[in-house]
Amino acid sequence: MTTGAHLTGELRKLPAFVRRDFIVAWSYRLPFVGDWVGLALQAFMFYFVGLMVDPAKLPSFGGTPTTYMEFVAVGIAISAFLTLALGRVAIGMQQEQFAGTLESLLMTPTSPATIQLGSVVYDLIYIPIRTAVFLVVIALAFGLDFHASGLVPALVVLLVFIPFVWGLGVASAGATLTFRRGSGLVGLGSTVLVLFSGAFYPLDVLPGWVASIAELNPITIAVDGMREPLLAGTGWEGVGRAVAILVPLSAISLTLGVYAFRAALRRERRQGTLGLY
Amino acid sequence: MHVRRFRRTSASRPATLTRTSRATGASASSTSSASTPARPRTGLDQLTQAAPVVEAHDLARRFGERVALDGVSLTVDSGEIAALLGPNGAGKTTLVRVLTGLVKPDAGSARLLGVDTWECPRELRARMGLVPSGDRSLYLRISGVENLVFFGRLHGMSRREATARAWELLELVGLEDAGRLRSAFYSHGMQKRLSIARALLTEPSVLLIDEATHDLDPEGAALMRELVRGLADEGAAVVWATQRIEEIRGFADEVTLLREGKAAFQGTVSQLVALSVPRRYVLRLRNGRMSGRELEPVLREAVASRATIAAADGGDADDFLLHLEADAVLGDVLSSLTAGGVDVLGCREERSEIENAYLNLAGSGE
């Protein structure tokens, strides 16, 4: 079988994972609805916080002053995206392990990479859609002044950011396979990344040296990369830097993550502890 | 909800199963239904089908200080059922897991269809069916048919093919009425049957079955053996791990009895039975109006030093347990009892021959 045919064959299996996970998600209707309600409540909370914030202390984008709600909306969306996606990718395989289905999956003629991707592909589709819908809904609900021309460029930033998060998640999944208890570290890691990303407050309020480091945070780059086209209306011009940085970062993150995961999987098989948790 | 049991067929095998000739790749069955999807073609089809199908040499595996396997070898030919017998912790599951490639042996080698199981390429996995021990190998939030369709698609079937195959297999294992039911609502036995159906998705050349009948009622277990026997008759090599010694007679072609990770016995069921030296019998005795404990002194006097005899615990008042001494002959003891005025109404081994052999070899016999 050629590499192309093999790849096509593996990709054809992904819809099966999507269907499986959609049925499972739909079987948990209350958490499904609760997720959206929680997101709406979070938006309301930031709306009321925003009433206390002096807009003069917020950065302007393209010379256009912004409200706190406009400023923080992208931050909420990205942080929720990061937390959810990272968490789900990290525990995707662990859930298979918990359920006892991991070994059954590995007994099929399916590559471990496909199984790993398959275990999170539903989330990788659902969470960006959720993020985009969230931005549109709060823009309409709170009368936020997003530039329509910035929606597609912002979405592109989000898309090139996905492999970065995925890579981190896959590495975390490998760590979770090895150490069994890794979700706490994943949560801590994502919290630190979001905390120093300017998602909820301008980086200017941080000490200078912390702000300088935070500028290098990929989350900062993604958040700024989405804010520019949405708030300043810079269109594609505003996302060039973010895309140029995020693409290689994502490639590195994904490569290292997949490598770490494969190493962890091989170690578990060698030790015969794949079915243990 | 009424769930129909496995379908009994006079041919003892499903009418919808097809098998592909290992040598030629041509269909060898004329009973195929038109709707049966073809098994996905794999690279292994081009390989020479090595005999034996399962070949393990000197397998050793430790988990920490515990020795799970110690120099175990096993060969299984096409069409053969090899039983792995042994008590808990004997190494049966570890051996099955080594054969599936899920566990790497510390030493020795395991090959299926001529391929190293640790490398376990996808072509090999496409030809293996595994029924793992325990129930935790299915997606409980989705239905039985969705479980089978999902795994069918991972075997390369289209959705349409996988769905058709799933319903065939559900019917085969008697779950067609419960196919749309979430598998969390299945009983343990139903989940096991679903697991078996999953192992048959691609009509595997090698079936590795770990405690398949553990949760099944006697009828279900018998029909499961009938199904597996049918698959073996069509050419599949089967490794059947079990603790239920009574089920291997008339079913397994070869037996490997594992004890503390070592093969304590390897051979046919007849050879295993030949190792049995029964020394304990349950006798049904009567002497006038006496029975039970009051009869014991009379019996002891009759058997003298050739055996010990006592009323059987939990049995009828007429049941006595006879334990022969090493050199004693059963016939002589029975004659002595008769001569002592005792009516011998019945005599049977306390355990079956196969059970005796098993307990002797597994180290728990008396």
XYZ file of C-alpha atoms in Angstrom:
643
model
C 0.000 0.000 0.000
C 1.417 3.388 -0.965
C 1.901 6.110 1.589
C -0.831 8.191 -0.033
C -3.321 5.348 -0.026
C -2.407 4.520 3.549
C -2.883 8.136 4.616
C -6.217 8.314 2.829
C -7.291 5.083 4.482
C -6.391 6.419 7.893
C -8.156 9.746 7.297
C -11.302 7.885 6.236
C -11.485 6.474 9.740
C -11.759 9.871 11.413
C -15.490 10.372 10.725
C -16.115 7.193 12.738
C -14.492 8.838 15.754
C -16.489 12.033 15.202
C -19.740 10.089 15.050
C -18.862 8.064 18.138
C -17.995 11.153 20.172
C -21.000 13.120 18.963
C -23.297 10.311 20.138
C -21.467 10.198 23.450
C -21.616 14.005 23.864
C -25.300 14.025 22.976
C -25.939 11.319 25.544
C -24.695 13.803 28.143
C -27.145 16.584 27.226
C -26.988 18.422 30.539
C -23.200 18.998 30.528
C -23.510 19.909 26.842
C -26.025 22.647 27.630
C -24.210 23.537 30.851
C -21.044 24.294 28.904
C -22.837 26.952 26.871
C -24.635 28.366 29.894
C -21.306 28.604 31.739
C -19.759 30.444 28.831
C -22.673 32.899 28.753
C -22.381 33.506 32.503
C -18.671 34.154 32.119
C -19.429 36.740 29.437
C -21.947 38.436 31.741
C -19.409 38.510 34.548
C -16.818 40.203 32.382
C -19.466 42.620 31.115
C -20.122 43.846 34.669
C -16.401 43.913 35.463
C -15.978 45.976 32.317
C -18.356 48.603 33.676
C -15.722 49.373 36.342
C -12.775 49.533 33.959
C -11.651 52.887 32.611
C -11.393 52.483 28.796
C -8.529 54.989 28.798
C -6.368 52.388 30.503
C -6.966 49.876 27.733
C -4.768 49.742 24.653
C -6.186 51.056 21.420
C -6.133 48.993 18.269
C -5.390 50.852 15.043
C -6.053 54.088 16.918
C -9.546 52.911 17.796
C -10.326 52.933 21.519
C -11.965 49.744 22.777
C -14.294 48.855 25.586
C -13.228 46.254 28.131
C -15.827 43.850 26.819
C -14.418 44.149 23.295
C -10.924 43.730 24.689
C -11.682 40.716 26.804
C -14.030 38.878 24.430
C -11.170 37.532 22.328
C -9.302 36.656 25.533
C -12.258 34.681 26.878
C -12.629 32.878 23.584
C -8.954 31.983 23.296
C -8.527 30.997 26.936
C -11.641 28.843 26.837
C -10.375 27.321 23.617
C -6.957 26.634 25.126
C -8.263 25.213 28.390
C -10.832 23.001 26.744
C -8.718 21.815 23.840
C -5.605 21.214 25.885
C -7.558 19.390 28.549
C -9.469 17.235 26.098
C -6.416 16.306 24.018
C -4.420 15.530 27.137
C -7.045 13.233 28.596
C -8.448 11.853 25.344
C -6.252 8.777 25.446
C -6.525 8.509 29.208
C -10.281 8.286 28.843
C -9.794 5.389 26.452
C -7.540 3.853 29.069
C -10.133 4.417 31.818
C -12.877 2.982 29.672
C -10.707 -0.029 28.869
C -11.077 0.584 25.154
C -7.505 1.622 24.379
C -6.239 -1.895 23.840
C -9.237 -2.722 21.669
C -8.439 0.305 19.532
C -4.801 -0.671 19.265
C -5.846 -4.129 18.115
C -7.410 -2.664 14.985
C -5.272 -1.976 11.918
C -5.184 1.707 12.813
C -2.045 3.702 13.492
C -1.537 5.125 17.002
C -1.385 8.614 15.459
C -4.849 8.113 13.963
C -6.163 6.806 17.259
C -4.728 9.799 19.071
C -6.137 12.235 16.529
C -9.399 10.323 16.403
C -9.832 10.506 20.155
C -9.864 14.318 19.960
C -10.994 15.104 16.434
C -14.530 15.788 17.601
C -13.232 18.354 20.084
C -10.862 19.833 17.540
C -13.877 20.501 15.333
C -16.382 21.397 18.023
C -14.235 23.739 20.124
C -13.215 26.175 17.316
C -16.860 26.271 16.205
C -17.853 26.954 19.787
C -15.232 29.717 19.970
C -16.407 31.353 16.755
C -20.084 31.104 17.728
C -19.267 32.574 21.133
C -17.565 35.601 19.569
C -20.440 36.216 17.200
C -23.096 35.815 19.903
C -21.488 38.157 22.422
C -20.707 40.656 19.677
C -24.422 40.754 18.899
C -25.607 40.522 22.520
C -23.369 43.241 23.906
C -23.176 45.391 20.783
C -19.433 44.917 20.376
C -17.844 46.748 17.501
C -15.995 43.921 15.737
C -14.917 44.486 12.155
C -16.625 41.979 9.917
C -13.606 42.047 7.610
C -11.520 40.706 10.483
C -13.515 37.548 11.067
C -11.798 35.384 8.458
C -8.238 36.577 9.285
C -8.977 35.986 12.994
C -10.245 32.522 12.159
C -7.022 31.809 10.267
C -5.016 32.762 13.367
C -7.174 30.398 15.361
C -6.611 27.626 12.819
C -2.814 27.963 12.852
C -2.968 28.082 16.644
C -4.815 24.737 16.837
C -1.764 22.538 16.052
C 0.207 24.351 18.751
C -2.400 23.473 21.360
C -2.772 20.019 19.910
C 0.985 19.418 20.172
C 0.988 20.471 23.826
C -2.011 18.277 24.433
C -0.455 15.248 22.740
C 2.705 15.669 24.815
C 0.525 15.920 27.912
C -1.342 12.801 26.785
C 1.993 10.990 26.624
C 2.856 12.199 30.123
C -0.561 11.121 31.349
C -0.070 7.645 29.846
C 3.236 7.369 31.639
C 2.459 8.966 34.983
C -1.309 8.261 35.036
C -2.047 11.534 36.836
C -1.215 14.411 34.543
C -4.398 16.427 34.255
C -3.509 18.648 37.212
C -0.262 19.679 35.572
C -2.068 20.320 32.304
C -4.506 22.626 34.121
C -1.662 24.437 35.857
C 0.232 24.853 32.601
C -2.744 26.250 30.716
C -3.567 28.614 33.599
C -0.028 30.021 33.618
C -0.057 30.441 29.857
C -3.397 32.273 29.961
C -2.453 34.354 33.006
C 0.540 35.824 31.214
C -1.053 36.257 27.828
C -2.919 39.537 28.108
C -6.175 37.717 27.582
C -7.974 39.425 30.464
C -5.834 42.505 31.100
C -3.230 44.479 29.140
C 0.338 43.268 29.564
C 1.308 46.856 30.451
C 0.047 46.290 33.973
C 2.644 43.572 34.573
C 6.195 44.339 35.742
C 8.375 45.230 32.764
C 10.454 42.070 32.671
C 7.408 39.843 33.092
C 5.656 41.708 30.294
C 8.704 41.209 28.068
C 8.594 37.450 28.625
C 4.821 37.409 28.215
C 5.213 39.005 24.775
C 6.848 35.733 23.670
C 3.974 33.636 24.976
C 2.277 31.937 21.989
C -1.104 32.642 23.607
C -0.258 36.356 23.637
C 0.637 36.149 19.974
C -2.605 34.343 19.150
C -4.750 36.751 21.207
C -3.114 39.838 19.696
C -3.265 38.243 16.261
C -7.034 37.887 16.582
C -7.620 41.259 18.211
C -5.872 43.209 15.474
C -8.221 42.282 12.625
C -11.336 42.203 14.806
C -10.817 45.423 16.749
C -8.549 47.492 14.490
C -9.960 46.270 11.196
C -6.475 45.687 9.825
C -7.649 42.697 7.827
C -4.922 40.340 6.630
C -2.152 42.850 7.390
C -2.729 42.496 11.093
C -2.319 38.735 11.209
C 0.923 38.368 9.253
C 3.230 38.452 12.258
C 1.059 36.101 14.308
C 0.789 33.574 11.498
C 4.506 33.771 10.733
C 5.361 32.963 14.344
C 2.585 30.503 15.097
C 3.081 28.265 12.055
C 6.633 27.140 12.935
C 5.767 27.034 16.633
C 2.798 24.823 15.874
C 4.932 22.560 13.681
C 7.518 22.172 16.442
C 4.887 21.655 19.130
C 3.034 19.028 17.108
C 6.191 17.163 16.078
C 7.573 17.010 19.603
C 4.173 16.141 21.010
C 3.617 13.243 18.622
C 7.155 11.998 19.259
C 6.653 12.125 23.037
C 3.320 10.387 22.766
C 4.666 7.569 20.600
C 7.554 7.067 22.997
C 5.116 6.882 25.920
C 2.860 4.446 24.079
C 5.763 2.198 23.154
C 7.006 2.244 26.735
C 3.574 1.250 28.037
C 3.324 -1.600 25.557
C 6.822 -2.782 26.427
C 5.972 -2.733 30.113
C 2.608 -4.319 29.547
C 0.833 -1.627 31.532
C -1.248 -0.099 28.783
C -4.473 -1.334 30.268
C -3.650 -0.061 33.752
C -4.611 3.345 35.081
C -36.844 -6.781 27.238
C -36.641 -10.181 25.675
C -33.289 -10.964 24.159
C -33.043 -14.039 22.040
C -30.254 -16.474 22.739
C -27.664 -17.418 20.209
C -29.205 -18.857 17.152
C -28.846 -22.594 16.986
C -28.088 -23.838 13.532
C -27.829 -27.412 12.448
C -24.600 -26.597 10.691
C -23.302 -25.167 13.934
C -21.970 -22.136 12.145
C -23.443 -18.961 10.816
C -24.796 -18.977 7.332
C -23.441 -15.532 6.673
C -19.806 -16.088 7.502
C -17.365 -16.265 4.683
C -13.807 -17.320 4.923
C -11.067 -16.624 2.520
C -8.737 -19.410 1.643
C -5.406 -18.756 3.243
C -3.490 -20.216 0.390
C -5.231 -18.652 -2.535
C -7.204 -15.738 -1.204
C -10.269 -17.149 -2.945
C -13.560 -17.548 -1.200
C -13.843 -21.037 0.177
C -17.384 -20.764 1.393
C -20.492 -21.065 -0.650
C -22.750 -19.944 2.155
C -21.911 -16.289 1.976
C -24.782 -13.876 1.990
C -24.786 -11.306 -0.749
C -24.770 -8.496 1.744
C -21.644 -9.629 3.542
C -18.930 -7.068 3.002
C -15.660 -8.421 1.795
C -12.905 -8.502 4.345
C -10.555 -5.587 3.718
C -7.608 -6.676 1.639
C -4.349 -6.468 3.463
C -0.703 -6.746 2.643
C -0.602 -10.039 4.497
C -2.676 -11.652 1.769
C 0.402 -11.639 -0.375
C 2.493 -13.334 2.300
C 2.903 -17.047 2.495
C 0.641 -18.298 5.223
C 3.076 -19.924 7.561
C 2.155 -23.057 9.453
C 1.744 -23.150 12.369
C -0.371 -20.015 12.514
C 0.575 -19.296 16.126
C 4.134 -20.006 17.116
C 5.631 -19.003 20.449
C 8.997 -20.129 21.764
C 10.335 -19.904 25.296
C 8.311 -16.873 26.235
C 9.284 -15.234 29.484
C 7.793 -12.188 31.100
C 8.052 -10.697 34.574
C 6.051 -7.915 36.159
C 8.357 -6.652 38.866
C 9.179 -9.634 41.043
C 6.268 -11.667 39.797
C 6.978 -14.209 37.088
C 4.056 -14.208 34.671
C 5.565 -16.421 31.981
C 8.579 -18.666 32.234
C 9.710 -20.501 29.126
C 6.289 -21.146 27.627
C 6.082 -22.390 24.058
C 2.944 -22.843 22.033
C 2.020 -23.759 18.501
C -1.433 -23.649 16.980
C -2.208 -24.733 13.458
C -4.932 -23.532 11.191
C -8.255 -25.055 12.201
C -7.034 -25.954 15.661
C -8.321 -24.847 19.044
C -5.625 -24.578 21.693
C -6.895 -24.213 25.235
C -4.868 -22.335 27.820
C -5.886 -23.731 31.146
C -4.839 -22.640 34.573
C -5.873 -20.990 37.805
C -5.881 -17.247 38.405
C -2.431 -15.748 37.978
C -1.093 -18.720 36.039
C -0.119 -16.526 33.083
C -2.972 -17.151 30.631
C -3.862 -13.506 30.068
C -0.220 -12.481 29.821
C 0.333 -15.120 27.165
C -2.698 -13.910 25.215
C -1.490 -10.323 25.512
C 1.986 -11.270 24.277
C 0.362 -13.011 21.312
C -1.605 -9.864 20.519
C 1.518 -7.713 20.674
C 0.134 -5.663 23.551
C 2.894 -6.890 25.860
C 6.510 -7.411 24.948
C 8.090 -10.624 26.222
C 11.314 -10.293 28.185
C 12.653 -13.290 26.299
C 11.513 -15.661 23.598
C 9.558 -14.957 20.485
C 5.943 -14.990 19.397
C 4.852 -15.097 15.784
C 1.392 -15.062 14.288
C 1.037 -15.930 10.620
C 4.814 -15.836 10.477
C 5.017 -12.254 11.754
C 6.599 -11.120 15.021
C 3.696 -10.061 17.227
C 5.654 -7.304 18.930
C 6.088 -5.587 15.584
C 2.418 -6.381 14.966
C 1.930 -4.588 11.653
C -1.528 -3.385 10.712
C -1.822 -6.239 8.209
C -1.504 -8.696 11.062
C -3.950 -6.839 13.266
C -6.466 -6.990 10.433
C -6.296 -10.783 10.657
C -6.547 -11.117 14.427
C -9.635 -11.171 16.576
C -9.322 -10.578 20.291
C -11.924 -11.143 22.961
C -10.311 -9.618 26.024
C -11.112 -10.702 29.528
C -13.401 -8.384 31.453
C -16.143 -6.155 30.137
C -14.269 -2.900 29.872
C -13.500 -2.931 26.207
C -16.681 -1.486 24.746
C -18.116 2.019 24.533
C -20.949 1.851 27.001
C -22.586 5.162 26.022
C -23.254 4.006 22.490
C -25.382 1.164 21.212
C -24.217 -2.334 20.392
C -24.559 -1.775 16.667
C -22.711 1.566 16.871
C -19.878 -0.179 18.722
C -19.537 -2.730 15.948
C -19.855 -0.135 13.192
C -17.165 1.986 14.839
C -14.691 -0.877 15.091
C -15.656 -2.081 11.615
C -14.716 1.299 10.211
C -11.375 1.132 11.990
C -10.877 -2.109 10.082
C -11.289 -0.159 6.880
C -14.921 -0.901 6.080
C -17.184 1.762 4.669
C -20.068 2.826 6.874
C -22.511 0.832 4.763
C -20.357 -2.308 4.898
C -19.736 -1.938 8.608
C -23.434 -1.500 9.338
C -24.403 -4.564 7.311
C -21.700 -6.631 8.957
C -22.654 -5.360 12.427
C -26.258 -6.515 12.063
C -25.146 -9.905 10.751
C -22.929 -10.406 13.747
C -25.533 -9.165 16.204
C -27.898 -11.745 14.802
C -25.197 -14.367 15.003
C -24.622 -13.798 18.708
C -28.307 -13.327 19.463
C -28.251 -9.597 20.125
C -30.202 -8.346 17.139
C -33.117 -7.270 19.331
C -30.754 -5.298 21.564
C -28.654 -3.815 18.779
C -29.949 -0.286 19.196
C -29.793 -0.411 22.966
C -26.986 1.455 24.696
C -24.455 -1.198 25.624
C -24.295 0.106 29.200
C -27.704 -1.535 29.605
C -26.391 -4.926 28.480
C -25.832 -7.681 31.020
C -22.269 -8.966 31.434
C -23.120 -11.908 29.245
C -24.525 -9.664 26.525
C -21.440 -7.460 26.654
C -19.271 -10.518 26.278
C -21.286 -11.619 23.285
C -20.888 -8.167 21.768
C -17.165 -8.407 22.372
C -17.113 -11.729 20.555
C -19.080 -10.239 17.680
C -16.487 -7.488 17.459
C -13.681 -10.044 17.244
C -15.437 -11.611 14.254
C -15.838 -8.372 12.296
C -13.182 -9.310 9.766
C -13.402 -13.093 9.958
C -10.000 -13.352 11.541
C -7.422 -16.002 10.761
C -6.414 -16.041 14.421
C -8.837 -15.758 17.305
C -7.468 -15.014 20.758
C -10.158 -15.489 23.354
C -9.603 -14.747 27.008
C -12.284 -16.084 29.332
C -15.036 -15.824 26.731
C -17.557 -17.851 28.656
C -16.815 -16.442 32.077
C -20.053 -14.445 32.264
C -22.219 -16.646 30.115
C -24.883 -19.024 31.287
C -24.292 -22.723 30.437
C -26.398 -22.576 27.289
C -24.729 -19.397 26.108
C -21.295 -20.827 26.841
C -22.066 -24.017 24.938
C -23.303 -22.118 21.942
C -20.282 -19.871 22.037
C -18.032 -22.907 21.905
C -20.141 -24.205 19.039
C -19.615 -20.947 17.179
C -15.873 -20.940 17.778
C -15.631 -24.608 16.799
C -17.347 -23.699 13.543
C -14.845 -20.930 12.903
C -11.965 -23.293 13.609
C -13.467 -25.844 11.243
C -13.378 -23.160 8.596
C -9.672 -22.688 9.190
C -9.204 -20.195 12.010
C -6.530 -20.901 14.597
C -8.006 -20.351 18.038
C -6.332 -19.737 21.375
C -8.922 -20.146 24.123
C -7.899 -19.185 27.641
C -10.150 -20.491 30.366
C -10.379 -21.575 33.960
C -13.411 -23.729 33.228
C -11.835 -27.089 32.788
C -15.072 -28.837 32.015
C -15.464 -26.911 28.790
C -12.323 -28.126 27.059
C -13.382 -31.764 26.684
C -14.709 -32.343 23.200
C -13.835 -28.783 22.275
C -10.114 -28.104 22.460
C -7.664 -29.965 20.261
C -4.645 -29.171 22.397
C -4.310 -28.079 25.992
C -1.567 -26.078 27.650
C -1.917 -26.102 31.394
C -0.136 -23.143 32.949
C 1.070 -23.096 36.503
C 2.926 -20.110 37.924
C 3.907 -19.007 34.439
C 5.183 -22.388 33.319
C 3.584 -24.963 31.063
C 2.845 -27.786 33.496
C 1.286 -29.853 30.733
C 0.953 -29.706 26.967
C -0.906 -32.245 24.918
C -4.369 -33.384 23.999
C -7.328 -33.517 26.355
C -7.091 -37.343 26.305
C -3.470 -37.146 27.394
C -4.447 -34.784 30.165
C -7.163 -37.154 31.360
C -4.683 -40.039 31.276
C -2.732 -38.259 33.968
C -5.679 -38.450 36.254
C -5.305 -40.895 39.174
C -8.575 -40.709 41.007
C -8.317 -41.629 44.686
C -11.495 -40.082 46.043
C -14.953 -41.472 45.466
C -18.448 -40.706 46.606
C -20.229 -43.939 47.573
C -23.930 -44.372 48.155
C -24.210 -46.998 50.918
C -26.911 -48.485 53.057
C -26.949 -51.086 55.797
C -30.381 -51.967 57.107
C -31.698 -49.007 59.033
C -28.350 -47.400 59.683
C -27.182 -44.403 57.717
C -24.916 -41.384 58.038
C -22.626 -41.092 61.058
C -24.033 -44.157 62.828
C -22.893 -46.305 59.896
C -19.353 -44.956 59.908
C -17.873 -47.475 62.452
C -19.164 -50.390 60.393
C -17.662 -48.977 57.230
C -14.302 -48.206 58.847
C -14.048 -51.739 60.042
C -14.826 -53.067 56.553
C -12.294 -50.941 54.684
C -9.684 -51.378 57.409
C -6.381 -49.640 56.588
C -6.909 -49.538 52.831
C -8.935 -46.341 52.901
C -10.559 -43.713 55.049
C -14.296 -43.308 54.866
C -16.679 -40.792 56.357
C -20.159 -39.400 55.813
C -20.025 -36.850 53.011
C -20.513 -33.269 54.161
C -23.548 -31.704 52.592
C -24.597 -34.910 50.873
C -27.478 -37.256 51.462
C -27.411 -39.462 54.562
C -26.451 -42.369 52.298
C -23.447 -40.557 50.771
C -19.959 -41.357 52.037
C -16.588 -40.073 50.924
C -14.013 -42.777 50.328
C -10.332 -41.833 50.132
C -8.171 -44.734 48.946
C -4.687 -45.208 50.331
C -1.849 -45.308 47.811
C -1.783 -49.048 47.144
C -5.444 -49.804 47.638
C -7.660 -50.998 44.822
C -11.197 -49.723 44.585
C -12.664 -53.126 43.700
C -11.157 -54.768 46.795
C -12.549 -52.085 49.053
C -16.012 -52.351 47.536
C -15.904 -56.131 47.926
C -15.005 -55.745 51.591
C -17.935 -53.409 52.123
C -20.310 -55.845 50.461
C -18.891 -58.695 52.510
C -19.481 -56.609 55.625
C -23.186 -56.451 54.840
C -23.223 -53.025 53.293
C -25.251 -52.425 50.148
C -23.252 -50.411 47.600
C -25.937 -48.444 45.763
C -23.618 -46.227 43.782
C -20.041 -45.162 43.227
C -18.632 -42.140 41.397
C -15.412 -40.177 41.363
C -15.579 -37.160 43.597
C -14.132 -35.122 40.744
C -14.093 -35.739 37.026
C -10.958 -37.247 35.521
C -10.096 -34.006 33.866
C -10.607 -32.101 37.078
C -8.313 -34.490 38.893
C -5.633 -34.062 36.277
C -6.021 -30.307 36.370
C -5.807 -30.090 40.131
C -2.830 -32.426 40.263
C -0.934 -30.468 37.636
C -2.002 -27.059 38.889
C -0.681 -28.032 42.280
C -3.906 -27.856 44.210
C -4.897 -31.493 44.128
C -4.774 -33.677 47.171
